[in-house]
Coordinates of C-alpha atoms in Angstrom, one line a residue:
X1 CA -0.1 0.1 -0.1
X2 CA 1.2 3.3 -1.4
X3 CA 0.9 5.7 2.1
X4 CA 0.9 8.7 -0.1
X5 CA -2.3 7.9 -1.1
X6 CA -4.1 8.1 1.9
X7 CA -4.4 10.8 4.5
X8 CA -5.6 11.2 8.2
X9 CA -8.8 13.2 9.1
X10 CA -7.6 16.0 11.4
X11 CA -11.1 15.8 13.1
X12 CA -11.4 12.4 13.6
X13 CA -8.1 10.7 12.9
X14 CA -9.7 8.4 10.2
X15 CA -7.6 7.4 7.3
X16 CA -9.0 8.2 4.1
X17 CA -8.2 7.4 0.4
X18 CA -6.9 10.8 -1.0
X19 CA -8.7 10.6 -4.3
X20 CA -12.1 9.8 -2.6
X21 CA -11.6 12.7 -0.4
X22 CA -10.9 15.0 -3.4
X23 CA -14.1 13.4 -5.1
X24 CA -16.0 14.6 -1.4
X25 CA -14.6 18.1 -2.1
X26 CA -12.2 17.5 0.9
X27 CA -15.1 16.6 3.3
X28 CA -14.4 13.5 5.9
X29 CA -17.0 10.6 5.0
X30 CA -16.8 9.7 8.8
X31 CA -17.0 12.7 11.0
X32 CA -18.1 15.4 8.1
X33 CA -15.2 17.7 9.1
X34 CA -14.5 20.3 6.0
X35 CA -10.9 20.8 5.2
X36 CA -9.7 24.0 4.2
X37 CA -9.6 24.7 0.5
X38 CA -7.5 27.2 -1.4
X39 CA -9.1 30.3 -3.1
X40 CA -8.3 28.5 -6.7
X41 CA -10.0 25.3 -5.3
X42 CA -13.2 27.3 -4.2
X43 CA -13.3 29.0 -7.7
X44 CA -12.9 25.8 -9.5
X45 CA -15.7 23.9 -7.5
X46 CA -18.0 26.7 -7.2
X47 CA -18.0 28.2 -11.0
X48 CA -19.2 26.4 -14.0
X49 CA -16.3 25.0 -16.2
X50 CA -14.6 27.8 -18.3
X51 CA -16.9 30.6 -17.2
X52 CA -14.6 32.1 -14.7
X53 CA -12.5 35.5 -15.6
X54 CA -10.2 36.7 -13.2
X55 CA -10.5 40.5 -11.9
X56 CA -7.4 42.0 -11.0
X57 CA -7.4 44.4 -8.1
X58 CA -5.4 47.7 -8.4
X59 CA -1.5 47.9 -6.8
X60 CA -2.0 48.3 -3.1
X61 CA 1.0 49.2 -0.4
X62 CA 2.6 46.1 1.0
X63 CA 4.8 47.4 3.6
X64 CA 3.6 50.9 4.6
X65 CA 5.0 50.7 8.2
X66 CA 8.5 48.9 7.1
X67 CA 7.3 46.7 10.1
X68 CA 9.9 44.1 11.6
X69 CA 9.1 41.8 14.4
X70 CA 11.1 38.4 14.6
X71 CA 11.0 38.4 10.9
X72 CA 10.8 41.6 8.4
X73 CA 7.0 42.0 7.1
X74 CA 8.4 42.0 3.5
X75 CA 9.9 38.6 4.1
X76 CA 6.7 37.3 5.2
X77 CA 4.9 38.5 2.4
X78 CA 7.9 37.2 -0.4
X79 CA 7.3 33.8 1.5
X80 CA 3.4 33.7 1.4
X81 CA 3.4 35.0 -2.4
X82 CA 5.9 32.2 -3.3
X83 CA 4.2 29.6 -1.2
X84 CA 0.6 30.3 -2.7
X85 CA 1.3 31.8 -6.0
X86 CA -0.9 34.8 -4.9
X87 CA -0.3 38.4 -4.4
X88 CA -2.8 38.8 -1.6
X89 CA -5.2 36.5 0.4
X90 CA -8.2 37.1 -1.8
X91 CA -8.9 35.9 -5.4
X92 CA -11.7 37.4 -7.4
X93 CA -13.4 36.1 -10.7
X94 CA -16.6 36.6 -12.5
X95 CA -18.5 33.7 -13.9
X96 CA -21.5 31.6 -13.7
X97 CA -22.9 29.3 -11.0
X98 CA -25.0 26.7 -12.9
X99 CA -25.6 29.3 -15.6
X100 CA -26.4 32.2 -13.2
X101 CA -23.9 35.2 -13.2
X102 CA -22.0 36.2 -10.1
X103 CA -18.9 37.9 -8.9
X104 CA -17.0 35.6 -6.3
X105 CA -14.5 36.9 -4.0
X106 CA -12.6 34.0 -2.2
X107 CA -10.1 34.1 0.7
X108 CA -7.2 31.9 1.2
X109 CA -6.0 31.1 4.7
X110 CA -2.8 30.0 3.3
X111 CA -1.7 33.6 2.7
X112 CA -0.6 34.9 6.3
X113 CA -3.7 33.5 8.0
X114 CA -6.2 35.2 5.2
X115 CA -5.5 38.2 7.4
X116 CA -6.8 41.8 5.9
X117 CA -4.4 44.1 4.8
X118 CA -4.7 47.0 2.2
X119 CA -4.2 44.5 -0.7
X120 CA -7.0 42.4 0.8
X121 CA -9.3 45.3 1.1
X122 CA -8.6 46.4 -2.3
X123 CA -9.4 43.0 -3.5
X124 CA -13.0 43.0 -1.9
X125 CA -13.7 46.6 -3.2
X126 CA -12.8 45.6 -6.6
X127 CA -15.2 42.6 -6.3
X128 CA -17.8 44.7 -5.3
X129 CA -17.1 47.2 -7.9
X130 CA -17.4 44.6 -10.6
X131 CA -20.5 43.3 -9.2
X132 CA -21.9 46.8 -9.6
X133 CA -20.5 47.1 -13.0
X134 CA -22.3 44.2 -14.3
X135 CA -25.2 44.0 -12.1
X136 CA -24.3 41.1 -10.9
X137 CA -24.9 39.3 -7.1
X138 CA -21.5 39.2 -4.9
X139 CA -20.6 35.8 -3.3
X140 CA -17.9 36.3 -0.4
X141 CA -16.0 33.2 0.9
X142 CA -14.2 34.0 4.2
X143 CA -11.5 32.7 5.8
X144 CA -9.5 34.8 8.1
X145 CA -7.8 35.3 11.4
X146 CA -8.5 38.8 11.5
X147 CA -6.6 42.3 10.6
X148 CA -3.1 42.3 9.5
X149 CA -1.5 43.7 12.5
X150 CA 1.9 44.6 10.4
X151 CA 0.1 46.9 8.4
X152 CA -1.2 49.0 11.3
X153 CA -4.2 51.5 10.9
X154 CA -4.0 51.0 7.0
X155 CA -5.3 47.3 8.1
X156 CA -7.7 48.6 10.7
X157 CA -9.4 50.9 7.8
X158 CA -10.0 48.1 5.6
X159 CA -13.0 47.4 7.8
X160 CA -14.6 50.7 7.0
X161 CA -13.5 50.6 3.4
X162 CA -15.1 47.2 2.6
X163 CA -18.3 47.8 4.5
X164 CA -18.9 50.9 2.7
X165 CA -18.4 49.1 -0.6
X166 CA -21.0 46.6 0.5
X167 CA -23.4 49.5 1.1
X168 CA -23.0 50.7 -2.4
X169 CA -24.6 47.1 -3.4
X170 CA -27.3 47.7 -1.2
X171 CA -28.0 51.1 -2.9
X172 CA -28.0 49.4 -6.2
X173 CA -30.4 46.5 -4.9
X174 CA -27.8 43.9 -5.5
X175 CA -27.9 40.4 -3.8
X176 CA -24.8 39.9 -1.6
X177 CA -23.9 36.3 -0.1
X178 CA -21.3 35.3 2.6
X179 CA -20.1 31.8 2.8
X180 CA -18.3 31.4 6.2
X181 CA -15.6 29.0 6.3
X182 CA -13.4 28.0 9.1
X183 CA -11.9 30.2 10.6
X184 CA -13.5 33.5 10.2
X185 CA -12.2 35.9 12.9
X186 CA -11.8 39.5 13.7
X187 CA -11.8 42.6 11.1
X188 CA -13.3 40.5 8.4
X189 CA -16.0 39.0 10.8
X190 CA -17.0 42.7 12.0
X191 CA -17.2 44.3 8.5
X192 CA -17.9 42.8 5.0
X193 CA -18.4 39.4 5.8
X194 CA -21.5 39.8 8.3
X195 CA -23.2 42.6 5.9
X196 CA -24.3 40.2 3.2
X197 CA -28.0 39.8 2.8
X198 CA -27.7 36.2 3.2
X199 CA -24.8 34.6 5.5
X200 CA -24.3 30.8 4.9
X201 CA -21.6 28.7 6.7
X202 CA -20.1 25.5 6.3
X203 CA -20.5 22.8 9.1
X204 CA -18.4 23.4 12.3
X205 CA -17.0 26.7 10.6
X206 CA -15.8 29.4 13.4
X207 CA -16.7 33.1 13.2
X208 CA -16.4 35.7 15.9
X209 CA -14.9 39.1 16.5
X210 CA -12.7 37.6 19.6
X211 CA -11.4 34.3 19.5
X212 CA -11.9 32.0 22.1
X213 CA -8.3 32.1 23.3
X214 CA -8.3 36.1 23.6
X215 CA -11.7 35.9 25.6
X216 CA -10.3 33.1 28.2
X217 CA -7.1 35.0 28.5
X218 CA -8.9 38.6 28.6
X219 CA -11.8 38.1 31.1
X220 CA -11.4 34.5 32.2
X221 CA -14.6 33.6 31.1
X222 CA -15.7 30.0 30.5
X223 CA -17.2 29.4 27.3
X224 CA -19.7 27.0 26.4
X225 CA -19.5 23.9 24.2
X226 CA -19.4 24.7 20.6
X227 CA -19.0 28.3 21.0
X228 CA -18.6 30.4 18.0
X229 CA -19.2 27.3 15.6
X230 CA -21.7 27.5 12.6
X231 CA -24.2 25.5 14.3
X232 CA -24.0 27.9 17.5
X233 CA -24.1 30.9 15.3
X234 CA -27.2 29.4 13.6
X235 CA -29.3 29.0 16.7
X236 CA -28.3 32.4 17.8
X237 CA -29.8 34.1 14.9
X238 CA -26.5 35.0 13.4
X239 CA -26.9 32.9 10.1
X240 CA -29.1 32.0 7.6
X241 CA -28.2 28.3 7.2
X242 CA -25.4 25.9 7.6
X243 CA -24.8 24.3 4.1
X244 CA -22.6 21.2 3.7
X245 CA -20.2 21.5 1.1
X246 CA -22.0 19.1 -1.2
X247 CA -25.3 21.1 -1.3
X248 CA -24.0 24.3 -1.7
X249 CA -24.3 24.5 -5.4
X250 CA -27.8 24.0 -5.4
X251 CA -28.7 26.5 -2.4
X252 CA -26.5 29.0 -4.2
X253 CA -28.3 28.3 -7.6
X254 CA -31.8 29.0 -5.9
X255 CA -30.7 32.1 -4.3
X256 CA -29.4 33.4 -7.6
X257 CA -32.7 32.3 -9.5
X258 CA -34.7 34.2 -7.1
X259 CA -33.3 37.5 -8.5
X260 CA -34.5 36.8 -11.9
X261 CA -37.8 38.9 -12.8
X262 CA -40.7 36.9 -14.4
X263 CA -42.3 37.8 -17.8
X264 CA -44.7 40.7 -17.7
X265 CA -47.8 38.6 -18.5
X266 CA -46.9 36.4 -15.3
X267 CA -49.6 33.9 -14.9
X268 CA -52.7 35.2 -16.6
X269 CA -54.5 31.9 -16.2
X270 CA -54.7 31.7 -12.8
X271 CA -58.6 32.5 -11.8
X272 CA -59.2 34.6 -8.8
X273 CA -61.1 32.4 -6.0
X274 CA -61.6 35.6 -3.5
X275 CA -65.1 36.3 -2.3
X276 CA -65.5 40.0 -1.8
X277 CA -69.1 40.1 -1.0
X278 CA -70.4 39.0 2.7
X279 CA -73.6 37.5 1.5
X280 CA -72.0 35.0 -0.2
X281 CA -70.4 33.6 2.9
X282 CA -72.0 30.7 4.5
X283 CA -73.4 31.4 8.1
X284 CA -71.6 29.9 11.0
X285 CA -71.6 30.4 14.8
X286 CA -68.4 32.2 15.8
X287 CA -67.7 29.4 18.3
X288 CA -67.6 27.0 15.5
X289 CA -65.3 29.3 13.3
X290 CA -62.9 29.7 16.3
X291 CA -62.6 25.6 16.4
X292 CA -61.9 25.4 12.9
X293 CA -59.6 28.0 12.9
X294 CA -57.3 26.3 15.6
X295 CA -57.7 22.8 14.2
X296 CA -54.2 21.3 13.8
X297 CA -54.8 19.6 10.8
X298 CA -54.8 23.1 8.8
X299 CA -51.8 23.5 6.6
X300 CA -49.0 25.7 8.1
X301 CA -46.8 28.1 6.4
X302 CA -44.3 25.6 5.3
X303 CA -47.1 23.2 4.1
X304 CA -48.4 25.7 2.2
X305 CA -45.0 26.2 0.3
X306 CA -44.3 22.8 0.1
X307 CA -47.7 22.2 -1.6
X308 CA -47.1 25.1 -3.9
X309 CA -44.2 23.2 -5.2
X310 CA -42.1 26.4 -4.5
X311 CA -38.4 26.5 -4.8
X312 CA -37.8 27.9 -1.1
X313 CA -34.7 29.0 0.8
X314 CA -35.3 29.8 4.1
X315 CA -33.6 32.5 5.8
X316 CA -32.9 32.4 9.7
X317 CA -32.1 34.8 12.5
X318 CA -32.7 38.3 13.5
X319 CA -28.9 39.5 13.5
X320 CA -29.1 40.2 17.2
X321 CA -28.6 36.9 19.0
X322 CA -31.9 34.8 18.4
X323 CA -33.7 32.7 16.0
X324 CA -37.4 32.5 16.4
X325 CA -38.9 29.3 15.5
X326 CA -42.5 30.6 15.6
X327 CA -41.6 32.7 12.4
X328 CA -40.3 31.6 9.1
X329 CA -39.2 33.3 6.1
X330 CA -37.3 33.4 3.1
X331 CA -37.1 33.4 -0.5
X332 CA -39.7 31.7 -2.5
X333 CA -40.5 30.8 -6.1
X334 CA -44.4 31.4 -6.4
X335 CA -45.4 30.4 -10.0
X336 CA -42.2 31.9 -11.3
X337 CA -42.3 35.3 -9.3
X338 CA -39.7 35.6 -6.6
X339 CA -41.4 36.6 -3.4
X340 CA -40.3 36.9 0.1
X341 CA -42.2 34.7 2.2
X342 CA -42.7 35.2 5.8
X343 CA -45.4 33.4 8.0
X344 CA -46.1 32.1 11.4
X345 CA -45.4 28.4 12.0
X346 CA -47.3 26.3 14.3
X347 CA -47.5 22.4 13.7
X348 CA -49.6 19.5 13.9
X349 CA -48.5 17.4 16.8
X350 CA -47.7 18.5 20.3
X351 CA -43.9 18.1 20.1
X352 CA -43.9 20.5 16.9
X353 CA -46.0 23.1 18.8
X354 CA -43.6 23.2 21.6
X355 CA -40.7 23.5 19.3
X356 CA -42.6 26.3 17.6
X357 CA -43.7 27.9 20.7
X358 CA -47.2 27.2 19.5
X359 CA -46.7 29.9 16.8
X360 CA -46.2 32.8 19.0
X361 CA -43.5 35.0 18.0
X362 CA -40.8 36.4 20.4
X363 CA -39.1 39.7 19.8
X364 CA -36.8 37.9 17.6
X365 CA -39.3 36.7 15.2
X366 CA -40.5 40.1 14.4
X367 CA -37.1 41.4 14.0
X368 CA -36.5 38.6 11.8
X369 CA -39.5 39.3 9.9
X370 CA -38.1 43.1 9.7
X371 CA -34.9 42.1 8.1
X372 CA -36.5 39.9 5.4
X373 CA -39.1 42.8 4.7
X374 CA -35.9 45.1 4.2
X375 CA -34.4 42.7 2.0
X376 CA -37.3 42.2 0.0
X377 CA -37.5 45.9 -0.6
X378 CA -33.8 46.0 -1.5
X379 CA -34.2 43.2 -4.3
X380 CA -37.6 44.7 -5.1
X381 CA -39.6 41.2 -4.7
X382 CA -43.0 41.5 -3.3
X383 CA -43.9 40.3 0.2
X384 CA -46.3 37.6 1.2
X385 CA -47.3 36.9 4.8
X386 CA -49.2 33.9 6.1
X387 CA -50.7 34.8 9.4
X388 CA -51.5 32.0 12.0
X389 CA -51.0 32.8 15.7
X390 CA -52.8 33.1 18.9
X391 CA -50.7 36.1 19.7
X392 CA -47.2 37.4 20.4
X393 CA -45.2 35.4 23.0
X394 CA -45.9 36.8 26.5
X395 CA -43.7 36.5 29.4
X396 CA -40.7 37.9 31.1
X397 CA -38.1 37.1 28.4
X398 CA -40.2 38.7 25.8
X399 CA -40.6 41.8 27.7
X400 CA -37.0 42.1 28.5
X401 CA -36.1 41.6 24.9
X402 CA -38.5 44.4 23.8
X403 CA -41.6 42.7 22.5
X404 CA -43.4 45.9 22.2
X405 CA -40.8 47.5 20.1
X406 CA -40.3 44.9 17.9
X407 CA -44.0 44.6 17.0
X408 CA -44.0 48.4 16.7
X409 CA -41.1 48.1 14.4
X410 CA -42.8 45.7 12.4
X411 CA -46.0 47.8 11.8
X412 CA -43.9 50.8 10.6
X413 CA -41.6 49.1 8.4
X414 CA -44.2 47.0 6.8
X415 CA -46.5 50.0 6.1
X416 CA -43.8 51.8 4.6
X417 CA -42.3 49.2 2.2
X418 CA -42.5 50.1 -1.7
X419 CA -42.9 46.6 -2.9
X420 CA -46.4 44.9 -3.3
X421 CA -47.7 43.4 0.1
X422 CA -50.2 40.5 0.4
X423 CA -51.2 38.9 3.6
X424 CA -53.5 36.0 4.0
X425 CA -54.7 35.1 7.6
X426 CA -54.9 31.2 6.9
X427 CA -55.7 30.3 10.9
X428 CA -55.7 32.5 14.1
X429 CA -55.2 36.0 13.7
X430 CA -54.4 36.7 17.4
X431 CA -54.1 40.6 18.5
X432 CA -51.1 42.6 17.9
X433 CA -49.1 39.5 17.3
X434 CA -50.9 39.0 13.9
X435 CA -51.4 42.7 12.9
X436 CA -47.6 42.9 12.7
X437 CA -47.4 40.7 9.5
X438 CA -50.7 42.2 8.4
X439 CA -50.2 45.6 7.3
X440 CA -50.8 44.9 3.5
X441 CA -52.1 46.2 0.2
X442 CA -54.4 43.2 0.1
X443 CA -55.2 41.6 3.4
X444 CA -57.2 38.3 2.9
X445 CA -58.8 35.8 5.2
X446 CA -59.5 32.2 4.9
X447 CA -63.2 31.5 5.4
X448 CA -62.7 29.5 8.7
X449 CA -59.9 32.0 10.0
X450 CA -60.4 34.6 12.5
X451 CA -59.0 37.9 13.4
X452 CA -59.5 39.6 16.8
X453 CA -58.3 42.3 19.1
X454 CA -58.0 39.3 21.8
X455 CA -58.9 35.7 22.1
X456 CA -62.3 34.8 23.1
X457 CA -61.2 33.4 26.2
X458 CA -59.1 36.3 27.4
X459 CA -62.3 38.8 26.6
X460 CA -64.7 36.5 28.4
X461 CA -62.3 36.2 31.2
X462 CA -61.8 40.0 31.3
X463 CA -65.5 41.3 30.6
X464 CA -67.6 38.4 31.5
X465 CA -65.4 37.1 34.3
X466 CA -65.7 33.7 33.5
X467 CA -64.2 31.7 30.7
X468 CA -67.4 30.0 30.1
X469 CA -68.7 33.1 28.0
X470 CA -65.9 32.6 25.5
X471 CA -68.8 31.7 22.8
X472 CA -70.5 35.0 23.4
X473 CA -67.3 36.9 23.4
X474 CA -66.4 35.4 20.3
X475 CA -69.7 36.5 18.5
X476 CA -69.5 40.0 20.0
X477 CA -66.0 40.5 19.1
X478 CA -67.1 40.0 15.2
X479 CA -64.0 37.4 14.7
X480 CA -65.6 35.6 11.6
X481 CA -65.0 36.2 7.9
X482 CA -68.7 37.5 7.1
X483 CA -68.4 40.3 10.1
X484 CA -64.9 41.3 9.2
X485 CA -65.7 41.5 5.3
X486 CA -68.8 43.5 6.0
X487 CA -66.8 46.1 8.0
X488 CA -64.1 46.5 5.5
X489 CA -61.4 45.1 7.9
X490 CA -60.4 42.4 5.1
X491 CA -60.3 42.9 1.4
X492 CA -61.3 39.5 0.6
X493 CA -62.3 35.9 1.8
X494 CA -60.4 32.8 0.3
X495 CA -62.9 29.8 0.3
X496 CA -61.9 26.5 2.0
X497 CA -62.8 23.1 1.0
X498 CA -66.1 21.8 2.4
X499 CA -65.6 21.3 6.3
X500 CA -62.5 23.3 6.8
X501 CA -58.9 23.5 5.3
X502 CA -58.0 20.5 7.3
X503 CA -60.4 18.2 5.5
X504 CA -58.3 18.8 2.3
X505 CA -55.0 20.8 2.9
X506 CA -53.9 20.3 -0.6
X507 CA -57.0 21.8 -2.1
X508 CA -56.9 24.6 0.8
X509 CA -53.2 25.7 -0.3
X510 CA -54.0 25.7 -3.8
X511 CA -57.0 28.0 -3.1
X512 CA -54.6 30.2 -0.9
X513 CA -51.8 30.1 -3.6
X514 CA -54.4 31.5 -6.4
X515 CA -55.8 34.1 -4.2
X516 CA -52.0 35.3 -3.5
X517 CA -51.2 35.0 -7.3
X518 CA -54.6 37.0 -8.5
X519 CA -53.6 39.7 -5.8
X520 CA -49.9 40.0 -7.2
X521 CA -50.7 40.1 -10.6
X522 CA -52.7 43.1 -10.1
X523 CA -50.2 44.9 -7.7
X524 CA -46.6 43.9 -8.9
X525 CA -46.5 46.4 -11.9
X526 CA -47.5 49.5 -9.4
X527 CA -45.2 52.3 -8.4
X528 CA -43.6 51.8 -5.2
X529 CA -44.4 55.1 -4.0
X530 CA -48.0 54.8 -5.1
X531 CA -48.4 51.4 -3.2
X532 CA -47.0 52.8 -0.1
X533 CA -49.6 55.8 -0.6
X534 CA -52.6 54.0 -1.2
X535 CA -51.6 51.6 1.8
X536 CA -51.1 54.4 4.3
X537 CA -54.4 56.2 2.8
X538 CA -56.2 52.7 3.4
X539 CA -55.0 52.6 7.2
X540 CA -56.0 56.4 7.5
X541 CA -59.6 56.1 7.4
X542 CA -59.9 52.9 9.6
X543 CA -62.7 53.5 12.3
X544 CA -63.9 56.8 10.9
X545 CA -67.1 57.7 8.7
X546 CA -64.9 58.9 5.9
X547 CA -63.7 56.4 3.2
X548 CA -60.9 58.4 2.4
X549 CA -58.6 61.4 3.7
X550 CA -56.1 62.9 1.7
X551 CA -52.5 62.9 3.2

């Protein structure tokens, strides 16, 4: 046996046949550890064959301070260049990923630990300018130990330089994506890498401002297991997803595809199922409607997405330390139209309900929704919300983290969007927790869904002083479709299969999809400022006797 044909995994120690390791994109088949790739290997694996065109950054200062420690900095640079064949730790190329145009800036940890100096900053800025020039998305693949000390403040200022280059892409409405690889620390983590619209990471990749050793030496703090790994970051709302190397191309293709606009005559064949006249709705006791709205067999937001056959890329996290499981969202393909879909997520079983906090969002859920709405506005894609919650999560932790502030910000941002917004209350529409996702150009309600300022039980307990009065409270609150449509609270009612959505979830989802498609078909060609003005004008007269008030 030729030992050179084998290598040992640095994660688990397993012997791996080298050719098999290469075929697996350098991922251990036993423990799943993702080995480091060079910048050239990244580009080869990401870009379509023969599509890559190298983009050369401008010349930068290399040793501005004439720095010397144990070895002169100029010597370190010469060694790194000789060993890697690169001029700096970043390689930039323009090409395609599964036919979709993109600019890629890939970092190489071999070059002085991927540290960021003036040349690296110039490479990132050049990549952003190339994306801007060709109106293409930017993908940044990070691998860095932080700032390059030998360049002093020149290195420090690259954080601001690269961050502002990313801001220019935001202003231009171009999608930006970061792939975090192991490790990503310091100035790179605290600048361009965490400013992307979508932040993905490889399994086990570590990212942070200060590394564990620095933290422990500086403040003597004991760190939890898995601290700063991609899985830890995902749980704390700092990433959109952890993507194994073998699945990356598919995820990137989906993200890049969702930026392509559909034809102007998008989906002309879909028939609008929405009922707009209250007399066409069947009459049911409010108590019965409440029971149907809460039935655990009703399709959830993720059920609807699956039934629509949508290409859906879930985006997670509020970027402030948490990811709320009661709110799901992401870019979706709705019959060929890219949309930002955001919805409450309950579940069908007790374990699912518990895991999803019974569909009751925390402040992180509303902050995640706001982040996704702003991304939709940047990318000029419509927002679709699916509402099904008994209300915002109550309790000490929610209040400590600013539940009221988060809901208020959601209401303000949603009302200010200059892209089409369609909301469908698919089950429970409970209080401000539901309204936070319901400030829409078209607010629709499923036939057996409800919308109320408070739950019937809560109203009965407060005003009747007994929970037994819940049926009377439900009737008095006017939570049913007929009353809501008569009062102009909702714009239309989506019919359901006989007996309720839980009797035939597939048909129920089809009706919701057709209702959303019909509404967006009407709205998507309208000017953004006109949409925003009409939305605010609609809100202006609620509760008054005037149908319209000039603003």
